[in-house]
Amino acid sequence: MENLSQDTKNILGLKLATDPRWVDLASISLEAILTDHAWCEQKAATSCISLISKYSDKEKLVTELSPIVTEEWGHFRQVLTELHKRNLKLGKQRKDVYVNELLQFQKKGGSPQERFLDHLLTMALIEARSCERFKRLSEGLVDDYMKKFYRRFMESEAGHYTLFINLADNYLPKTTVRARWKEWIDFETQLMLSMEVRGDRIH
């Protein structure tokens, strides 16, 4: 792992950059990374649907996340199209260790508002790390077409990250959001340090 630039820290709030070896490993098996990417987009869409269903009383959340569902599903279709164009197949969905560890960090007890905040911050962190990974691919892949392909995804994920933070700020005191976000960032930093560098996963 290496430190992030100050600009990236300010934009995404992350402390650590992805290990540079990850891009090299990802480029070896484009089918595997595209497959995992497709499933990540599918899970992002269904996670937003789940939040809308669970918190249907929160009008701003429903209004803001509804178009994200469409966008994420559109991303799934774009990646699927890319697989088919290259005569590659959508493989099986794999266990996402990164996301599962984040889910374990969510508060299981506490108040409904604390659990609500953790749901939003989990999504924000996944989007932030995805954005950082797409940035790595957009800069590190040899294929110019794929660099541009992932540049577009990077720009989209950056907007999603800020959306979830802004929703948290809308419903909860900013001091509460920032304090818990710091705990999430510290946890994610340690998680990244402990995880194996694998090129067949987006996370």
PDB file of C-alpha atoms in Angstrom, residues 89-161:
ATOM      1  CA  LYS A  89     -18.574 -14.756 -20.241  1.00  0.00           C
ATOM      2  CA  LEU A  90     -20.115 -13.381 -17.086  1.00  0.00           C
ATOM      3  CA  GLY A  91     -18.757 -15.713 -14.447  1.00  0.00           C
ATOM      4  CA  LYS A  92     -20.213 -16.638 -11.098  1.00  0.00           C
ATOM      5  CA  GLN A  93     -20.611 -14.040  -8.387  1.00  0.00           C
ATOM      6  CA  ARG A  94     -17.729 -14.322  -5.932  1.00  0.00           C
ATOM      7  CA  LYS A  95     -17.559 -13.771  -2.209  1.00  0.00           C
ATOM      8  CA  ASP A  96     -16.692 -10.123  -1.533  1.00  0.00           C
ATOM      9  CA  VAL A  97     -14.443 -10.243   1.530  1.00  0.00           C
ATOM     10  CA  TYR A  98     -14.027  -6.468   1.581  1.00  0.00           C
ATOM     11  CA  VAL A  99     -17.753  -5.715   1.670  1.00  0.00           C
ATOM     12  CA  ASN A 100     -18.468  -8.531   4.128  1.00  0.00           C
ATOM     13  CA  GLU A 101     -15.895  -7.096   6.534  1.00  0.00           C
ATOM     14  CA  LEU A 102     -17.491  -3.662   6.238  1.00  0.00           C
ATOM     15  CA  LEU A 103     -20.896  -5.165   7.009  1.00  0.00           C
ATOM     16  CA  GLN A 104     -19.441  -6.760  10.135  1.00  0.00           C
ATOM     17  CA  PHE A 105     -18.298  -3.315  11.288  1.00  0.00           C
ATOM     18  CA  GLN A 106     -21.833  -1.930  11.159  1.00  0.00           C
ATOM     19  CA  LYS A 107     -23.429  -1.351  14.548  1.00  0.00           C
ATOM     20  CA  LYS A 108     -25.795  -4.200  15.281  1.00  0.00           C
ATOM     21  CA  GLY A 109     -27.189  -2.629  18.434  1.00  0.00           C
ATOM     22  CA  GLY A 110     -27.652   1.032  19.220  1.00  0.00           C
ATOM     23  CA  SER A 111     -30.376   3.344  18.024  1.00  0.00           C
ATOM     24  CA  PRO A 112     -32.178   3.129  14.669  1.00  0.00           C
ATOM     25  CA  GLN A 113     -30.441   6.376  13.675  1.00  0.00           C
ATOM     26  CA  GLU A 114     -27.012   4.881  14.371  1.00  0.00           C
ATOM     27  CA  ARG A 115     -27.831   1.871  12.210  1.00  0.00           C
ATOM     28  CA  PHE A 116     -29.204   4.145   9.493  1.00  0.00           C
ATOM     29  CA  LEU A 117     -25.998   6.185   9.526  1.00  0.00           C
ATOM     30  CA  ASP A 118     -23.872   3.053   9.232  1.00  0.00           C
ATOM     31  CA  HIS A 119     -25.882   1.883   6.231  1.00  0.00           C
ATOM     32  CA  LEU A 120     -25.201   5.165   4.444  1.00  0.00           C
ATOM     33  CA  LEU A 121     -21.529   5.275   5.398  1.00  0.00           C
ATOM     34  CA  THR A 122     -21.009   1.681   4.277  1.00  0.00           C
ATOM     35  CA  MET A 123     -22.332   2.620   0.861  1.00  0.00           C
ATOM     36  CA  ALA A 124     -20.232   5.792   0.794  1.00  0.00           C
ATOM     37  CA  LEU A 125     -17.068   3.856   1.586  1.00  0.00           C
ATOM     38  CA  ILE A 126     -17.716   1.166  -1.035  1.00  0.00           C
ATOM     39  CA  GLU A 127     -18.295   3.861  -3.647  1.00  0.00           C
ATOM     40  CA  ALA A 128     -15.162   5.754  -2.586  1.00  0.00           C
ATOM     41  CA  ARG A 129     -12.943   2.657  -2.797  1.00  0.00           C
ATOM     42  CA  SER A 130     -14.522   1.652  -6.100  1.00  0.00           C
ATOM     43  CA  CYS A 131     -13.791   5.129  -7.436  1.00  0.00           C
ATOM     44  CA  GLU A 132     -10.170   4.872  -6.317  1.00  0.00           C
ATOM     45  CA  ARG A 133      -9.833   1.438  -7.938  1.00  0.00           C
ATOM     46  CA  PHE A 134     -11.353   2.676 -11.199  1.00  0.00           C
ATOM     47  CA  LYS A 135      -8.884   5.572 -11.118  1.00  0.00           C
ATOM     48  CA  ARG A 136      -6.061   3.045 -10.831  1.00  0.00           C
ATOM     49  CA  LEU A 137      -7.377   1.118 -13.828  1.00  0.00           C
ATOM     50  CA  SER A 138      -7.897   4.297 -15.869  1.00  0.00           C
ATOM     51  CA  GLU A 139      -4.253   5.233 -15.310  1.00  0.00           C
ATOM     52  CA  GLY A 140      -2.509   1.873 -15.183  1.00  0.00           C
ATOM     53  CA  LEU A 141      -4.001  -0.312 -17.916  1.00  0.00           C
ATOM     54  CA  VAL A 142      -2.154  -0.529 -21.220  1.00  0.00           C
ATOM     55  CA  ASP A 143      -5.320  -0.604 -23.360  1.00  0.00           C
ATOM     56  CA  ASP A 144      -6.323   3.014 -24.127  1.00  0.00           C
ATOM     57  CA  TYR A 145      -9.953   2.045 -24.685  1.00  0.00           C
ATOM     58  CA  MET A 146     -10.160   0.395 -21.267  1.00  0.00           C
ATOM     59  CA  LYS A 147      -8.468   3.398 -19.679  1.00  0.00           C
ATOM     60  CA  LYS A 148     -11.298   5.594 -20.963  1.00  0.00           C
ATOM     61  CA  PHE A 149     -13.861   2.933 -20.036  1.00  0.00           C
ATOM     62  CA  TYR A 150     -12.785   3.037 -16.411  1.00  0.00           C
ATOM     63  CA  ARG A 151     -12.329   6.799 -16.378  1.00  0.00           C
ATOM     64  CA  ARG A 152     -16.078   7.133 -16.947  1.00  0.00           C
ATOM     65  CA  PHE A 153     -16.849   4.760 -14.103  1.00  0.00           C
ATOM     66  CA  MET A 154     -14.433   6.623 -11.824  1.00  0.00           C
ATOM     67  CA  GLU A 155     -16.234   9.910 -12.401  1.00  0.00           C
ATOM     68  CA  SER A 156     -19.619   8.333 -11.689  1.00  0.00           C
ATOM     69  CA  GLU A 157     -18.539   6.636  -8.457  1.00  0.00           C
ATOM     70  CA  ALA A 158     -17.098   9.887  -7.088  1.00  0.00           C
ATOM     71  CA  GLY A 159     -20.529  11.451  -7.366  1.00  0.00           C
ATOM     72  CA  HIS A 160     -22.160   8.499  -5.626  1.00  0.00           C
ATOM     73  CA  TYR A 161     -19.760   8.695  -2.704  1.00  0.00           C
TER      74      TYR A 161
END
